[in-house]
Coordinates of C-alpha atoms and ligand atoms in Angstrom, one line a residue:
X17 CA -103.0 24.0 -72.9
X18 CA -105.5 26.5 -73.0
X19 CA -108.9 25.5 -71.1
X20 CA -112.3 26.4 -70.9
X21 CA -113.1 27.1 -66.9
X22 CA -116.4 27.8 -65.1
X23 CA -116.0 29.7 -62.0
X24 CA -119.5 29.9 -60.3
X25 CA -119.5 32.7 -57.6
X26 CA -116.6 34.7 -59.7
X27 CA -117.5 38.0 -58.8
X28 CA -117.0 37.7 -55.5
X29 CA -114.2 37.8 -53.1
X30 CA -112.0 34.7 -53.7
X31 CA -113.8 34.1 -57.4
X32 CA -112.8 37.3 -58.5
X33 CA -109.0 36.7 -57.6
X34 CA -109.3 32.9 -59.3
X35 CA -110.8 34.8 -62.5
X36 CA -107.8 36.9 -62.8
X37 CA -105.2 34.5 -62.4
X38 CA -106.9 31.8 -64.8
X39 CA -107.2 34.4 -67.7
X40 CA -103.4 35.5 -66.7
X41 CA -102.7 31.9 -66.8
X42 CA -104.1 31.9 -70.6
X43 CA -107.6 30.1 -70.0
X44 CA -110.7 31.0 -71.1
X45 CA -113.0 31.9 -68.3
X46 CA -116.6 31.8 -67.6
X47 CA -117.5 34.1 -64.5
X48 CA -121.3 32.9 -63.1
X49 CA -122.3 35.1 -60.4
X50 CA -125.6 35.7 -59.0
X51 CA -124.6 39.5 -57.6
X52 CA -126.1 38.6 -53.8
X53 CA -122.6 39.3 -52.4
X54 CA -120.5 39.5 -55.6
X55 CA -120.1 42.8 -57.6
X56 CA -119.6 43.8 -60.7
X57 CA -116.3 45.9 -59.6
X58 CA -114.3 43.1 -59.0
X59 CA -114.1 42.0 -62.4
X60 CA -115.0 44.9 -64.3
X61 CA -111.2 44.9 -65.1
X62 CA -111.8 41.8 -66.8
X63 CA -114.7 42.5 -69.0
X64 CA -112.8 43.8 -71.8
X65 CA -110.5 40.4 -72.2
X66 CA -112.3 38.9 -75.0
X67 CA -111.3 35.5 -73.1
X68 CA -113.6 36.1 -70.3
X69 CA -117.4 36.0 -70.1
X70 CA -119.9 37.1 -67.2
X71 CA -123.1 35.3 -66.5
X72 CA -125.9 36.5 -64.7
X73 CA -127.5 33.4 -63.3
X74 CA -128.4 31.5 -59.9
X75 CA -126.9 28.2 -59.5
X76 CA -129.8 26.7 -57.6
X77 CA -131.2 26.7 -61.1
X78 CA -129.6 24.2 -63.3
X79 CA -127.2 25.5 -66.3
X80 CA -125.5 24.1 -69.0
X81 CA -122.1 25.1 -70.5
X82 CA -119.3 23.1 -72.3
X83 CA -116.2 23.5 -70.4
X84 CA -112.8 21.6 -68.8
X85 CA -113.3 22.7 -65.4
X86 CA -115.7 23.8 -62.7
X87 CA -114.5 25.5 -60.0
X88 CA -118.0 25.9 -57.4
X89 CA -117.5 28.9 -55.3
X90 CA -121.2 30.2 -55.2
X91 CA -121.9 30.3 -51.8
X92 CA -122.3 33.9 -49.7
X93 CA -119.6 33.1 -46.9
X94 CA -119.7 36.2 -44.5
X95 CA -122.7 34.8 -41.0
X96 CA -123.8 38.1 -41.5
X97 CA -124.7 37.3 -45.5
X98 CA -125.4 33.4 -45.2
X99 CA -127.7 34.0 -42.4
X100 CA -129.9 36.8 -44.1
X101 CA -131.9 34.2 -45.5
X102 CA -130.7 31.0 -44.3
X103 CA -133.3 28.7 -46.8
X104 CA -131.4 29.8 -49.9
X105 CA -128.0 29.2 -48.3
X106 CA -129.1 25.7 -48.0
X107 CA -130.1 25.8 -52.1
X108 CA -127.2 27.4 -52.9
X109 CA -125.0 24.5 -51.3
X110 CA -127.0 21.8 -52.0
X111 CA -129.0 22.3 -55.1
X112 CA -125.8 24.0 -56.7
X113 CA -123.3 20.9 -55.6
X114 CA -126.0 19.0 -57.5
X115 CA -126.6 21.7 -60.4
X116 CA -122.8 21.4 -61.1
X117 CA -122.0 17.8 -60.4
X118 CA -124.7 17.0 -62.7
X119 CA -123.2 19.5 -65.3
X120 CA -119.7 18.0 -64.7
X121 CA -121.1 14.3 -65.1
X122 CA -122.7 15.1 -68.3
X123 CA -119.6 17.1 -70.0
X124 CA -117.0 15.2 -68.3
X125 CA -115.5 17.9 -66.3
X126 CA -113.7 17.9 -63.3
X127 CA -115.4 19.5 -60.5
X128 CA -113.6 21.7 -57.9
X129 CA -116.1 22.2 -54.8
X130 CA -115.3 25.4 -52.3
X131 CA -116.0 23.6 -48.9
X132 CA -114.8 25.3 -45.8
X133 CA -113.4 24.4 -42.1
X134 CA -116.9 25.2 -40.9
X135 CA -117.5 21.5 -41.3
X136 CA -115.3 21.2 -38.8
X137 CA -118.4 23.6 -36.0
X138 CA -116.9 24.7 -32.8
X139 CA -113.8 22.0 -33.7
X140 CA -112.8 19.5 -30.3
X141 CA -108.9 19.3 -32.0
X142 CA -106.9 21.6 -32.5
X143 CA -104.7 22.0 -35.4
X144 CA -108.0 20.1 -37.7
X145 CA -107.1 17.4 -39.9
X146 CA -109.1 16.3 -42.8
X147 CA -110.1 13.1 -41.0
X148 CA -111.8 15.1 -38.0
X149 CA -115.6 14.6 -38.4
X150 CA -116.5 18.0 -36.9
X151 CA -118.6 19.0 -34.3
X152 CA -121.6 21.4 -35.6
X153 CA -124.5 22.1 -34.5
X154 CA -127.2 21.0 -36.6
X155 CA -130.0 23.3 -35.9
X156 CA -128.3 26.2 -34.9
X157 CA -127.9 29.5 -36.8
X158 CA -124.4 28.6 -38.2
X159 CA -126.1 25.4 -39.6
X160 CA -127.7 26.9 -42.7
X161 CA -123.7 27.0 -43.9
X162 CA -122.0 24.3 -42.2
X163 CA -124.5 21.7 -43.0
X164 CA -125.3 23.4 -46.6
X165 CA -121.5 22.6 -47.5
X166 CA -121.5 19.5 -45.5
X167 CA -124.2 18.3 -47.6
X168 CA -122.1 18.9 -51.1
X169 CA -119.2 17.6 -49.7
X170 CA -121.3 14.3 -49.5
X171 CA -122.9 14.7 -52.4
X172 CA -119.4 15.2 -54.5
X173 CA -118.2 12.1 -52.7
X174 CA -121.3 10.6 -53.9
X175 CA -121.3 11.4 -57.6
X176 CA -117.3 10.5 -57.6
X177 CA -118.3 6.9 -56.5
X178 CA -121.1 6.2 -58.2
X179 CA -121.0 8.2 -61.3
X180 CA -116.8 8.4 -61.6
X181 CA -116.9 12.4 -62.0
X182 CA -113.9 14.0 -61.0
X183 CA -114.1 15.8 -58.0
X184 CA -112.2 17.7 -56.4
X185 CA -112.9 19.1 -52.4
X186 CA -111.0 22.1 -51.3
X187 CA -111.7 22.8 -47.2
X188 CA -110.9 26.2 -46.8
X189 CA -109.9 27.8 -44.0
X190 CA -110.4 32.2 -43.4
X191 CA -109.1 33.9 -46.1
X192 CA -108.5 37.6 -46.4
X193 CA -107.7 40.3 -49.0
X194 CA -108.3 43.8 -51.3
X195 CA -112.1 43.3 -52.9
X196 CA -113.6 42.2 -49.6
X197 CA -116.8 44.2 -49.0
X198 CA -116.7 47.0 -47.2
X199 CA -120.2 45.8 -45.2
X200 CA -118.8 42.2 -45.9
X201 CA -119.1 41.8 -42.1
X202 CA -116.0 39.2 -41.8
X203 CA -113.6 40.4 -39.2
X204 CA -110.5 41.6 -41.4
X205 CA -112.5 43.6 -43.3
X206 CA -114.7 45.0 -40.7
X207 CA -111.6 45.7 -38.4
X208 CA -109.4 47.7 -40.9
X209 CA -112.4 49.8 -42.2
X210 CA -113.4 50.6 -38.7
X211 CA -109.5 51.3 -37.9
X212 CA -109.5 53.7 -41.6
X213 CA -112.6 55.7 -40.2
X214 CA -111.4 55.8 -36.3
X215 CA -114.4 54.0 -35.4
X216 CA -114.7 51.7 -32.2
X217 CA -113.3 48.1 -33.3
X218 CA -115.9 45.6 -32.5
X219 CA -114.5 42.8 -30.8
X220 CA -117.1 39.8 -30.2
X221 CA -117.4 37.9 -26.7
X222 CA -113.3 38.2 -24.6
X223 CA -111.8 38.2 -28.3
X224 CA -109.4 35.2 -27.1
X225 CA -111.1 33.3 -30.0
X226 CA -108.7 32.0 -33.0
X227 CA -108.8 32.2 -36.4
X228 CA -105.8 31.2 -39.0
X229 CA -105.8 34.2 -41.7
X230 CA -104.8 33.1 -45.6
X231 CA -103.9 36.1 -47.8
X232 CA -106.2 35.3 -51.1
X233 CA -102.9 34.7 -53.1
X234 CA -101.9 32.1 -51.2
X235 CA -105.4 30.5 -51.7
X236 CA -105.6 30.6 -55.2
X237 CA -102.6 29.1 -55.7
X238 CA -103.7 26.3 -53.4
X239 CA -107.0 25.8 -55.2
X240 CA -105.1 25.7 -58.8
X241 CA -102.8 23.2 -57.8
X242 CA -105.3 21.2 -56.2
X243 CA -107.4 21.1 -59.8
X244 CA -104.7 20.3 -61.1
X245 CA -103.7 17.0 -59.1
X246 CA -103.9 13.7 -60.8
X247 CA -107.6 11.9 -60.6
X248 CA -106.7 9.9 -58.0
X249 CA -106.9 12.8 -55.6
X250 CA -110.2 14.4 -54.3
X251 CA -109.6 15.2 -51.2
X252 CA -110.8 17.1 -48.7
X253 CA -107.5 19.1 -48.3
X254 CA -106.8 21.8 -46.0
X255 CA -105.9 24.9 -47.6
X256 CA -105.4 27.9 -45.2
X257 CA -102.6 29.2 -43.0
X258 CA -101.9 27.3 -39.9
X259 CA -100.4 30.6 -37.6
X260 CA -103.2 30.7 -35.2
X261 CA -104.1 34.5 -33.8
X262 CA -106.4 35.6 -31.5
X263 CA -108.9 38.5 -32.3
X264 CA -107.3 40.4 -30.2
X265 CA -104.1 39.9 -31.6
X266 CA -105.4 40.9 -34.8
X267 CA -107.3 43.8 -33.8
X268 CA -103.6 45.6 -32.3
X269 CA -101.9 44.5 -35.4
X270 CA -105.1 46.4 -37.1
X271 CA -104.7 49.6 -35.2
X272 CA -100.9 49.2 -35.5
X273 CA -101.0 49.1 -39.9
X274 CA -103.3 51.6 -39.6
X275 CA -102.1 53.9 -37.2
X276 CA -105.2 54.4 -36.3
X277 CA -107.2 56.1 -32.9
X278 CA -109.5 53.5 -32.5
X279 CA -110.6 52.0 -29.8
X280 CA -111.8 48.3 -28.9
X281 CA -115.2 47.8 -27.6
X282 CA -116.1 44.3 -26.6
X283 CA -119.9 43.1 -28.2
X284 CA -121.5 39.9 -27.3
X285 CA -120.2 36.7 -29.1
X286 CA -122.4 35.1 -31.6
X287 CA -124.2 32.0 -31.1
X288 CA -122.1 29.0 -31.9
X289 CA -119.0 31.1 -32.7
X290 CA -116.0 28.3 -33.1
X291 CA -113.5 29.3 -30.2
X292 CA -110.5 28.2 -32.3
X293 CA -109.5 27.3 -35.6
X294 CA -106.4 26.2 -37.3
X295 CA -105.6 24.0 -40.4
X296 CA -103.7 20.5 -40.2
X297 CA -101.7 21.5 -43.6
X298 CA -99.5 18.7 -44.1
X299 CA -101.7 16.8 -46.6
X300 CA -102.0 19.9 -48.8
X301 CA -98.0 20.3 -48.5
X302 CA -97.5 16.4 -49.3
X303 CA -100.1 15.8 -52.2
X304 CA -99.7 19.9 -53.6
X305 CA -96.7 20.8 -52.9
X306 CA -98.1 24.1 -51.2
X307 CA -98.1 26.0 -48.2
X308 CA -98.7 29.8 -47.6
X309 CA -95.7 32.4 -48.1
X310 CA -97.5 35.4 -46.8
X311 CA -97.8 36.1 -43.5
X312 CA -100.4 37.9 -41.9
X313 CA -98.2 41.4 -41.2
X314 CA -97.5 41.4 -45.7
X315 CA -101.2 40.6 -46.4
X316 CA -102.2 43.5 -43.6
X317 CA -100.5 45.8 -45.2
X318 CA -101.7 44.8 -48.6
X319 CA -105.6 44.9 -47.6
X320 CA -105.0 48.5 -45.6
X321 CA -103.9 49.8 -48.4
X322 CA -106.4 48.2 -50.7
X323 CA -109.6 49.8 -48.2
X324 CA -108.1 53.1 -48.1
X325 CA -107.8 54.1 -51.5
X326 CA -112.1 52.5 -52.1
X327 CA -112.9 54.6 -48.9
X328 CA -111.6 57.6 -49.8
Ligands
NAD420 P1 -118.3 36.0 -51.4 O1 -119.5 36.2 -50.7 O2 -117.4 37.2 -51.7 O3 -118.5 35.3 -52.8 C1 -119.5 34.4 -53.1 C2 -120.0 34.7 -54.4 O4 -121.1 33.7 -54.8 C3 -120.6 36.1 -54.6 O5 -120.2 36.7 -55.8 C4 -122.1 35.8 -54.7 O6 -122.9 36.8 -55.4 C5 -122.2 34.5 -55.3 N1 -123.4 33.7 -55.1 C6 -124.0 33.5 -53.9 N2 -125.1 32.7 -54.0 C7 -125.2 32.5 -55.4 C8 -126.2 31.8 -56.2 N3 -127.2 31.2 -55.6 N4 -125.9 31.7 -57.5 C9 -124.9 32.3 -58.1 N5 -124.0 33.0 -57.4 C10 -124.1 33.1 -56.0 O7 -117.4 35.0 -50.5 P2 -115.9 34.4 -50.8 O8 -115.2 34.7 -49.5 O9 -115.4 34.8 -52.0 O10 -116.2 32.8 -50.8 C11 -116.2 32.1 -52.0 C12 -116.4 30.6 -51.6 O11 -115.4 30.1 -50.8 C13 -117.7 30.3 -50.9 O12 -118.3 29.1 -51.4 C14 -117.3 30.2 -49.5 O13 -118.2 29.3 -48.8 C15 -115.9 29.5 -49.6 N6 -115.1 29.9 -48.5 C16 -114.6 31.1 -48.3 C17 -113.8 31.4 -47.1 C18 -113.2 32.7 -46.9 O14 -112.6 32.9 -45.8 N7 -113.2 33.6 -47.8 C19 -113.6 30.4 -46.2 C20 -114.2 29.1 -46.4 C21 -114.9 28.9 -47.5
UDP421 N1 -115.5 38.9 -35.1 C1 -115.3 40.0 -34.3 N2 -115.7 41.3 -34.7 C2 -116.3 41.5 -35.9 C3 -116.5 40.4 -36.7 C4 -116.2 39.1 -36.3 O1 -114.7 39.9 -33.2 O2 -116.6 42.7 -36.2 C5 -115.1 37.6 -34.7 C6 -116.2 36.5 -34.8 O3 -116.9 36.5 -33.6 C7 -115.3 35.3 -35.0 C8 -114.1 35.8 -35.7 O4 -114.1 37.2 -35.5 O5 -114.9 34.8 -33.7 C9 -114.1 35.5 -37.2 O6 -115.3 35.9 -37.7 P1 -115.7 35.9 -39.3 O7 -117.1 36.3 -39.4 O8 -114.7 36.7 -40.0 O9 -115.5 34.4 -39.7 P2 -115.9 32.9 -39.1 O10 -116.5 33.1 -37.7 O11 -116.8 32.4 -40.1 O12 -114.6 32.3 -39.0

């Protein structure tokens, strides 16, 4: 059945990709992007597909559209990006969580909110499951985002028990792929475009931290099937891959797809940088049937060669 979708933050990163495979799936998509960290060449591809429509608008101001589905993406995700001007990150979380639940109450849509293992901090487990409460600092300069999306994570919870909409929380962990910013500031990005141009490869604090990469595929499979679970699941859920690498592990595998000269230089770690991160995926493989099937080396290779034909 062919449905009418609302993707708000769909010209960025992981919105972009979700666009694309909705309309390839046969929907009708409506792409609401305020441009902060989105651009239009992401989805200037799609622009001529009578089935998809772009919006200019911010989602801390409210908006009203008739549709089946919301999936609520707005949100810039890169520290660099959210901390710029922490305030709005907060509005962007919270008044958009209640910008869209509000929109989804009224239209009876299901609601699809892109919450993130940062709500997990500096995590004292390791893998996370969904029933870990976190440990985040509130006032520190990670907390703009953390508490932002642990706010609307409450706040769908909230609006699912008191006003029955469907809700739907995704917790997703760091995803990578082509149409990442070149000054997106996330490490995959930042390491392959400083490996393309032979440029030292910034490695923050001992780089023995962790991260778990998703290729964006992977994701957006993950995301579909979880809107697409019966009522009676809202999660959160896990999405992301669970092999656990350190930076410096990925830097080498960096230089190694790039065949690059580069070398490491070591920069002071961030404040309140999480040492290690690594999703608990069973509940996603149990209630979605899902779990990642690209591993870090394919989805390397894929992004490399997605930066160096844009920075040539
Ligand atoms: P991104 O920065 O590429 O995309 C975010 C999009 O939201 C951009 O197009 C931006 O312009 C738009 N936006 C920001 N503020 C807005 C506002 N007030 N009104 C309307 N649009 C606004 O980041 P991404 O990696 O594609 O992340 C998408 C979502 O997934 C975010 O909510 C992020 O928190 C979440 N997420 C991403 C990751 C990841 O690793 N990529 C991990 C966890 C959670
Ligand atoms: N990082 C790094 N060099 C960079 C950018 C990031 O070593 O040029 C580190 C950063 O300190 C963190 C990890 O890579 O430990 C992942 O950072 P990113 O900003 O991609 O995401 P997040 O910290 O939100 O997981």
């Amino acid at each position: 059945m062919k449905k009418r979708i609302l993707v708000t933050g769909g010209a960025g990163f992981l919105g972009s990709h979700l666009c694309e495979r909705l309309l390839n799936d046969g929907h009708e998509v409506f792409c609401l992007d305020n441009f902060f960290t989105g651009q239009k060449q992401n989805i200037i591809h799609l622009l001529s597909n009578p089935y998809f429509e772009l919006i200019r608008h911010d989602i801390t101001q409210p908006f009203f559209i008739e549709a089946d589905e919301i999936y609520n993406l707005a949100c810039p995700a890169s520290p660099i990006h959210y901390q710029y001007n922490g305030i709005k990150t907060i509005k962007t979380s919270v008044m958009g969580a209640i910008n869209m639940l509000g929109l989804a109450k009224r239209i009876k849509a299901k609601v699809l909110q892109a919450s993130t293992s940062e709500v997990y901090g500096d995590p004292k487990i390791n893998p996370q499951t969904e029933d870990y409460w976190g440990n985040v600092n509130p006032i520190g300069f990670r907390s703009c985002y953390d508490e932002g999306k642990r706010c609307a994570e409450s706040l769908f919870v909230n609006y699912h028990r008191q006003n029955k909409v469907r809700i739907k929380i995704a917790r997703i962990f760091n995803t990578y792929g082509p149409r990442m910013h070149t000054n997106d500031g996330r490490v995959v990005s930042n390491f392959i475009v400083q490996a393309l141009e032979n440029k030292d490869i910034t490695v923050f604090g001992k780089g023995t931290q962790t991260r778990s990469f998703c290729y964006v595929d992977d994701m957006v499979e993950g995301l579909i099937r979880l809107m697409n679970t019966p009522d009676t699941v809202t999660g959160p859920v896990n999405i992301g891959n669970p092999r656990e690498f350190t930076m410096l592990d990925l830097a080498e595998k960096v230089v190694a797809h790039t065949g690059s000269t580069s070398q490491m230089v070591f920069e002071p770690l961030p404040e309140d940088d999480p040492v290690q991160r690594k999703p608990d995926i069973a509940l996603a493989k149990k209630t979605l049937n899902w779990a990642p099937t690209i591993e870090l080396d394919q989805g390397l290779e894929l992004t490399v060669n997605y930066f160096r034909k844009i920075l040539k």
